[in-house]
């Protein structure tokens, strides 16, 4: 019985250390996730702003077309600018989707770490319970 108690006394600090390490990793992962969520929100806001600018540019372009006849060169330049804007919007959207995927992956990792943390907490509680049983007269 004393060897079991000695073994439990040796294991308990190790389990506690692992628990503290897991808690620290969970805090870091949560902080990283929060930062990525903030960055993702910023990307989506920038995308919305650019889309609104794009819509406004389209409206301005239509208005100018109605007000005056433009030369072929002028139309070509506007088309190129519009295509560049569309390309930037697509890149922005892709970055947003990539960020969202990273965010979801991190959320899954945080959930996994929380589950691991719960398992370790239960193991520590079991060890503490066993220690109290061994100490009873």
JSON list of C-alpha atoms in Angstrom, two decimals:
[
{"chain": "A", "resi": 1, "resn": "UNK", "atom": "CA", "xyz": [0.00, 0.00, 0.00]},
{"chain": "A", "resi": 2, "resn": "UNK", "atom": "CA", "xyz": [2.87, 2.34, 0.78]},
{"chain": "A", "resi": 3, "resn": "UNK", "atom": "CA", "xyz": [4.41, 1.66, -2.64]},
{"chain": "A", "resi": 4, "resn": "UNK", "atom": "CA", "xyz": [1.09, 2.60, -4.25]},
{"chain": "A", "resi": 5, "resn": "UNK", "atom": "CA", "xyz": [1.00, 5.74, -2.15]},
{"chain": "A", "resi": 6, "resn": "UNK", "atom": "CA", "xyz": [4.60, 6.53, -3.11]},
{"chain": "A", "resi": 7, "resn": "UNK", "atom": "CA", "xyz": [3.78, 5.99, -6.78]},
{"chain": "A", "resi": 8, "resn": "UNK", "atom": "CA", "xyz": [0.76, 8.24, -6.51]},
{"chain": "A", "resi": 9, "resn": "UNK", "atom": "CA", "xyz": [2.86, 10.86, -4.74]},
{"chain": "A", "resi": 10, "resn": "UNK", "atom": "CA", "xyz": [5.30, 10.73, -7.69]},
{"chain": "A", "resi": 11, "resn": "UNK", "atom": "CA", "xyz": [2.60, 10.85, -10.35]},
{"chain": "A", "resi": 12, "resn": "UNK", "atom": "CA", "xyz": [0.57, 13.69, -8.89]},
{"chain": "A", "resi": 13, "resn": "UNK", "atom": "CA", "xyz": [3.16, 16.47, -9.50]},
{"chain": "A", "resi": 14, "resn": "UNK", "atom": "CA", "xyz": [3.70, 15.19, -13.03]},
{"chain": "A", "resi": 15, "resn": "UNK", "atom": "CA", "xyz": [-0.03, 15.24, -13.75]},
{"chain": "A", "resi": 16, "resn": "UNK", "atom": "CA", "xyz": [-0.34, 18.70, -12.24]},
{"chain": "A", "resi": 17, "resn": "UNK", "atom": "CA", "xyz": [2.58, 19.93, -14.35]},
{"chain": "A", "resi": 18, "resn": "UNK", "atom": "CA", "xyz": [0.94, 18.50, -17.48]},
{"chain": "A", "resi": 19, "resn": "UNK", "atom": "CA", "xyz": [-2.32, 20.11, -16.47]},
{"chain": "A", "resi": 20, "resn": "UNK", "atom": "CA", "xyz": [-0.64, 23.51, -16.04]},
{"chain": "A", "resi": 21, "resn": "UNK", "atom": "CA", "xyz": [1.11, 23.09, -19.39]},
{"chain": "A", "resi": 22, "resn": "UNK", "atom": "CA", "xyz": [-2.16, 22.17, -21.08]},
{"chain": "A", "resi": 23, "resn": "UNK", "atom": "CA", "xyz": [-3.88, 25.17, -19.50]},
{"chain": "A", "resi": 24, "resn": "UNK", "atom": "CA", "xyz": [-1.09, 27.44, -20.71]},
{"chain": "A", "resi": 25, "resn": "UNK", "atom": "CA", "xyz": [-1.30, 26.02, -24.22]},
{"chain": "A", "resi": 26, "resn": "UNK", "atom": "CA", "xyz": [-5.05, 26.47, -24.17]},
{"chain": "A", "resi": 27, "resn": "UNK", "atom": "CA", "xyz": [-4.69, 30.12, -23.14]},
{"chain": "A", "resi": 28, "resn": "UNK", "atom": "CA", "xyz": [-2.16, 30.70, -25.93]},
{"chain": "A", "resi": 29, "resn": "UNK", "atom": "CA", "xyz": [-4.38, 28.99, -28.49]},
{"chain": "A", "resi": 30, "resn": "UNK", "atom": "CA", "xyz": [-7.37, 31.01, -27.31]},
{"chain": "A", "resi": 31, "resn": "UNK", "atom": "CA", "xyz": [-5.37, 34.24, -27.57]},
{"chain": "A", "resi": 32, "resn": "UNK", "atom": "CA", "xyz": [-4.17, 33.32, -31.07]},
{"chain": "A", "resi": 33, "resn": "UNK", "atom": "CA", "xyz": [-7.72, 32.45, -32.06]},
{"chain": "A", "resi": 34, "resn": "UNK", "atom": "CA", "xyz": [-8.98, 35.79, -30.76]},
{"chain": "A", "resi": 35, "resn": "UNK", "atom": "CA", "xyz": [-6.28, 37.62, -32.72]},
{"chain": "A", "resi": 36, "resn": "UNK", "atom": "CA", "xyz": [-7.14, 35.70, -35.86]},
{"chain": "A", "resi": 37, "resn": "UNK", "atom": "CA", "xyz": [-10.83, 36.36, -35.40]},
{"chain": "A", "resi": 38, "resn": "UNK", "atom": "CA", "xyz": [-10.08, 40.07, -35.07]},
{"chain": "A", "resi": 39, "resn": "UNK", "atom": "CA", "xyz": [-7.92, 39.97, -38.20]},
{"chain": "A", "resi": 40, "resn": "UNK", "atom": "CA", "xyz": [-10.64, 38.05, -40.04]},
{"chain": "A", "resi": 41, "resn": "UNK", "atom": "CA", "xyz": [-13.26, 40.64, -39.06]},
{"chain": "A", "resi": 42, "resn": "UNK", "atom": "CA", "xyz": [-10.95, 43.36, -40.31]},
{"chain": "A", "resi": 43, "resn": "UNK", "atom": "CA", "xyz": [-10.46, 41.52, -43.61]},
{"chain": "A", "resi": 44, "resn": "UNK", "atom": "CA", "xyz": [-14.21, 41.14, -44.04]},
{"chain": "A", "resi": 45, "resn": "UNK", "atom": "CA", "xyz": [-14.76, 44.82, -43.25]},
{"chain": "A", "resi": 46, "resn": "UNK", "atom": "CA", "xyz": [-12.11, 45.78, -45.80]},
{"chain": "A", "resi": 47, "resn": "UNK", "atom": "CA", "xyz": [-13.75, 43.48, -48.32]},
{"chain": "A", "resi": 48, "resn": "UNK", "atom": "CA", "xyz": [-17.15, 45.09, -47.70]},
{"chain": "A", "resi": 49, "resn": "UNK", "atom": "CA", "xyz": [-15.63, 48.54, -48.05]},
{"chain": "A", "resi": 50, "resn": "UNK", "atom": "CA", "xyz": [-13.95, 47.57, -51.30]},
{"chain": "A", "resi": 51, "resn": "UNK", "atom": "CA", "xyz": [-17.15, 46.03, -52.61]},
{"chain": "A", "resi": 52, "resn": "UNK", "atom": "CA", "xyz": [-19.03, 49.23, -51.81]},
{"chain": "A", "resi": 53, "resn": "UNK", "atom": "CA", "xyz": [-16.31, 51.23, -53.54]},
{"chain": "A", "resi": 54, "resn": "UNK", "atom": "CA", "xyz": [-16.58, 48.87, -56.49]},
{"chain": "A", "resi": 55, "resn": "UNK", "atom": "CA", "xyz": [-20.36, 49.32, -56.64]},
{"chain": "A", "resi": 56, "resn": "UNK", "atom": "CA", "xyz": [-19.94, 53.07, -56.44]},
{"chain": "A", "resi": 57, "resn": "UNK", "atom": "CA", "xyz": [-17.34, 52.98, -59.20]},
{"chain": "A", "resi": 58, "resn": "UNK", "atom": "CA", "xyz": [-19.71, 50.94, -61.34]},
{"chain": "A", "resi": 59, "resn": "UNK", "atom": "CA", "xyz": [-22.50, 53.45, -60.78]},
{"chain": "A", "resi": 60, "resn": "UNK", "atom": "CA", "xyz": [-20.18, 56.34, -61.53]},
{"chain": "A", "resi": 61, "resn": "UNK", "atom": "CA", "xyz": [-19.03, 54.54, -64.65]},
{"chain": "A", "resi": 62, "resn": "UNK", "atom": "CA", "xyz": [-22.62, 54.03, -65.84]},
{"chain": "A", "resi": 63, "resn": "UNK", "atom": "CA", "xyz": [-23.43, 57.66, -65.17]},
{"chain": "A", "resi": 64, "resn": "UNK", "atom": "CA", "xyz": [-20.42, 58.86, -67.11]},
{"chain": "A", "resi": 65, "resn": "UNK", "atom": "CA", "xyz": [-21.37, 56.59, -70.01]},
{"chain": "A", "resi": 66, "resn": "UNK", "atom": "CA", "xyz": [-24.82, 58.15, -70.14]},
{"chain": "A", "resi": 67, "resn": "UNK", "atom": "CA", "xyz": [-23.49, 61.70, -69.88]},
{"chain": "A", "resi": 68, "resn": "UNK", "atom": "CA", "xyz": [-20.94, 61.42, -72.64]},
{"chain": "A", "resi": 69, "resn": "UNK", "atom": "CA", "xyz": [-19.74, 59.10, -75.31]},
{"chain": "A", "resi": 70, "resn": "UNK", "atom": "CA", "xyz": [-16.33, 57.75, -74.47]},
{"chain": "A", "resi": 71, "resn": "UNK", "atom": "CA", "xyz": [-13.63, 56.72, -76.83]},
{"chain": "A", "resi": 72, "resn": "UNK", "atom": "CA", "xyz": [-12.64, 53.09, -77.17]},
{"chain": "A", "resi": 73, "resn": "UNK", "atom": "CA", "xyz": [-9.33, 53.76, -75.38]},
{"chain": "A", "resi": 74, "resn": "UNK", "atom": "CA", "xyz": [-11.11, 55.30, -72.42]},
{"chain": "A", "resi": 75, "resn": "UNK", "atom": "CA", "xyz": [-13.50, 52.36, -72.19]},
{"chain": "A", "resi": 76, "resn": "UNK", "atom": "CA", "xyz": [-10.60, 49.91, -72.36]},
{"chain": "A", "resi": 77, "resn": "UNK", "atom": "CA", "xyz": [-8.81, 51.69, -69.50]},
{"chain": "A", "resi": 78, "resn": "UNK", "atom": "CA", "xyz": [-11.94, 51.66, -67.35]},
{"chain": "A", "resi": 79, "resn": "UNK", "atom": "CA", "xyz": [-12.44, 47.97, -68.07]},
{"chain": "A", "resi": 80, "resn": "UNK", "atom": "CA", "xyz": [-8.87, 47.24, -67.02]},
{"chain": "A", "resi": 81, "resn": "UNK", "atom": "CA", "xyz": [-9.31, 49.21, -63.80]},
{"chain": "A", "resi": 82, "resn": "UNK", "atom": "CA", "xyz": [-12.54, 47.35, -63.13]},
{"chain": "A", "resi": 83, "resn": "UNK", "atom": "CA", "xyz": [-10.85, 44.02, -63.78]},
{"chain": "A", "resi": 84, "resn": "UNK", "atom": "CA", "xyz": [-8.02, 44.95, -61.41]},
{"chain": "A", "resi": 85, "resn": "UNK", "atom": "CA", "xyz": [-10.61, 45.91, -58.80]},
{"chain": "A", "resi": 86, "resn": "UNK", "atom": "CA", "xyz": [-12.39, 42.59, -59.32]},
{"chain": "A", "resi": 87, "resn": "UNK", "atom": "CA", "xyz": [-9.05, 40.79, -58.98]},
{"chain": "A", "resi": 88, "resn": "UNK", "atom": "CA", "xyz": [-8.35, 42.62, -55.72]},
{"chain": "A", "resi": 89, "resn": "UNK", "atom": "CA", "xyz": [-11.82, 41.76, -54.45]},
{"chain": "A", "resi": 90, "resn": "UNK", "atom": "CA", "xyz": [-11.31, 38.10, -55.31]},
{"chain": "A", "resi": 91, "resn": "UNK", "atom": "CA", "xyz": [-7.94, 38.11, -53.54]},
{"chain": "A", "resi": 92, "resn": "UNK", "atom": "CA", "xyz": [-9.51, 39.80, -50.53]},
{"chain": "A", "resi": 93, "resn": "UNK", "atom": "CA", "xyz": [-12.32, 37.27, -50.50]},
{"chain": "A", "resi": 94, "resn": "UNK", "atom": "CA", "xyz": [-9.82, 34.41, -50.76]},
{"chain": "A", "resi": 95, "resn": "UNK", "atom": "CA", "xyz": [-7.81, 35.83, -47.86]},
{"chain": "A", "resi": 96, "resn": "UNK", "atom": "CA", "xyz": [-11.02, 36.11, -45.87]},
{"chain": "A", "resi": 97, "resn": "UNK", "atom": "CA", "xyz": [-11.98, 32.53, -46.65]},
{"chain": "A", "resi": 98, "resn": "UNK", "atom": "CA", "xyz": [-8.46, 31.33, -45.82]},
{"chain": "A", "resi": 99, "resn": "UNK", "atom": "CA", "xyz": [-8.58, 33.24, -42.56]},
{"chain": "A", "resi": 100, "resn": "UNK", "atom": "CA", "xyz": [-11.97, 31.78, -41.77]},
{"chain": "A", "resi": 101, "resn": "UNK", "atom": "CA", "xyz": [-10.66, 28.27, -42.45]},
{"chain": "A", "resi": 102, "resn": "UNK", "atom": "CA", "xyz": [-7.69, 28.92, -40.15]},
{"chain": "A", "resi": 103, "resn": "UNK", "atom": "CA", "xyz": [-10.06, 30.26, -37.53]},
{"chain": "A", "resi": 104, "resn": "UNK", "atom": "CA", "xyz": [-12.23, 27.15, -37.74]},
{"chain": "A", "resi": 105, "resn": "UNK", "atom": "CA", "xyz": [-9.15, 24.92, -37.52]},
{"chain": "A", "resi": 106, "resn": "UNK", "atom": "CA", "xyz": [-7.98, 26.80, -34.45]},
{"chain": "A", "resi": 107, "resn": "UNK", "atom": "CA", "xyz": [-11.44, 26.50, -32.91]},
{"chain": "A", "resi": 108, "resn": "UNK", "atom": "CA", "xyz": [-11.26, 22.74, -33.40]},
{"chain": "A", "resi": 109, "resn": "UNK", "atom": "CA", "xyz": [-7.78, 22.70, -31.83]},
{"chain": "A", "resi": 110, "resn": "UNK", "atom": "CA", "xyz": [-9.00, 24.72, -28.85]},
{"chain": "A", "resi": 111, "resn": "UNK", "atom": "CA", "xyz": [-11.93, 22.32, -28.41]},
{"chain": "A", "resi": 112, "resn": "UNK", "atom": "CA", "xyz": [-9.54, 19.35, -28.56]},
{"chain": "A", "resi": 113, "resn": "UNK", "atom": "CA", "xyz": [-7.25, 20.99, -26.01]},
{"chain": "A", "resi": 114, "resn": "UNK", "atom": "CA", "xyz": [-10.17, 21.70, -23.72]},
{"chain": "A", "resi": 115, "resn": "UNK", "atom": "CA", "xyz": [-11.23, 18.06, -23.91]},
{"chain": "A", "resi": 116, "resn": "UNK", "atom": "CA", "xyz": [-7.65, 16.98, -23.12]},
{"chain": "A", "resi": 117, "resn": "UNK", "atom": "CA", "xyz": [-7.55, 19.44, -20.24]},
{"chain": "A", "resi": 118, "resn": "UNK", "atom": "CA", "xyz": [-10.79, 18.00, -18.84]},
{"chain": "A", "resi": 119, "resn": "UNK", "atom": "CA", "xyz": [-9.34, 14.48, -19.08]},
{"chain": "A", "resi": 120, "resn": "UNK", "atom": "CA", "xyz": [-6.21, 15.55, -17.25]},
{"chain": "A", "resi": 121, "resn": "UNK", "atom": "CA", "xyz": [-8.21, 17.34, -14.58]},
{"chain": "A", "resi": 122, "resn": "UNK", "atom": "CA", "xyz": [-10.24, 14.19, -14.01]},
{"chain": "A", "resi": 123, "resn": "UNK", "atom": "CA", "xyz": [-7.05, 12.13, -13.78]},
{"chain": "A", "resi": 124, "resn": "UNK", "atom": "CA", "xyz": [-5.62, 14.53, -11.19]},
{"chain": "A", "resi": 125, "resn": "UNK", "atom": "CA", "xyz": [-8.86, 14.38, -9.23]},
{"chain": "A", "resi": 126, "resn": "UNK", "atom": "CA", "xyz": [-8.73, 10.57, -9.30]},
{"chain": "A", "resi": 127, "resn": "UNK", "atom": "CA", "xyz": [-5.14, 10.60, -8.08]},
{"chain": "A", "resi": 128, "resn": "UNK", "atom": "CA", "xyz": [-6.04, 13.01, -5.29]},
{"chain": "A", "resi": 129, "resn": "UNK", "atom": "CA", "xyz": [-9.00, 10.82, -4.33]},
{"chain": "A", "resi": 130, "resn": "UNK", "atom": "CA", "xyz": [-6.78, 7.72, -4.25]},
{"chain": "A", "resi": 131, "resn": "UNK", "atom": "CA", "xyz": [-4.31, 9.57, -2.08]},
{"chain": "A", "resi": 132, "resn": "UNK", "atom": "CA", "xyz": [-7.03, 10.52, 0.38]},
{"chain": "A", "resi": 133, "resn": "UNK", "atom": "CA", "xyz": [-8.19, 6.88, 0.51]},
{"chain": "A", "resi": 134, "resn": "UNK", "atom": "CA", "xyz": [-4.66, 5.74, 1.33]},
{"chain": "A", "resi": 135, "resn": "UNK", "atom": "CA", "xyz": [-4.36, 8.31, 4.10]},
{"chain": "A", "resi": 136, "resn": "UNK", "atom": "CA", "xyz": [-7.56, 7.30, 5.89]},
{"chain": "A", "resi": 137, "resn": "UNK", "atom": "CA", "xyz": [-7.02, 5.09, 9.00]}
]
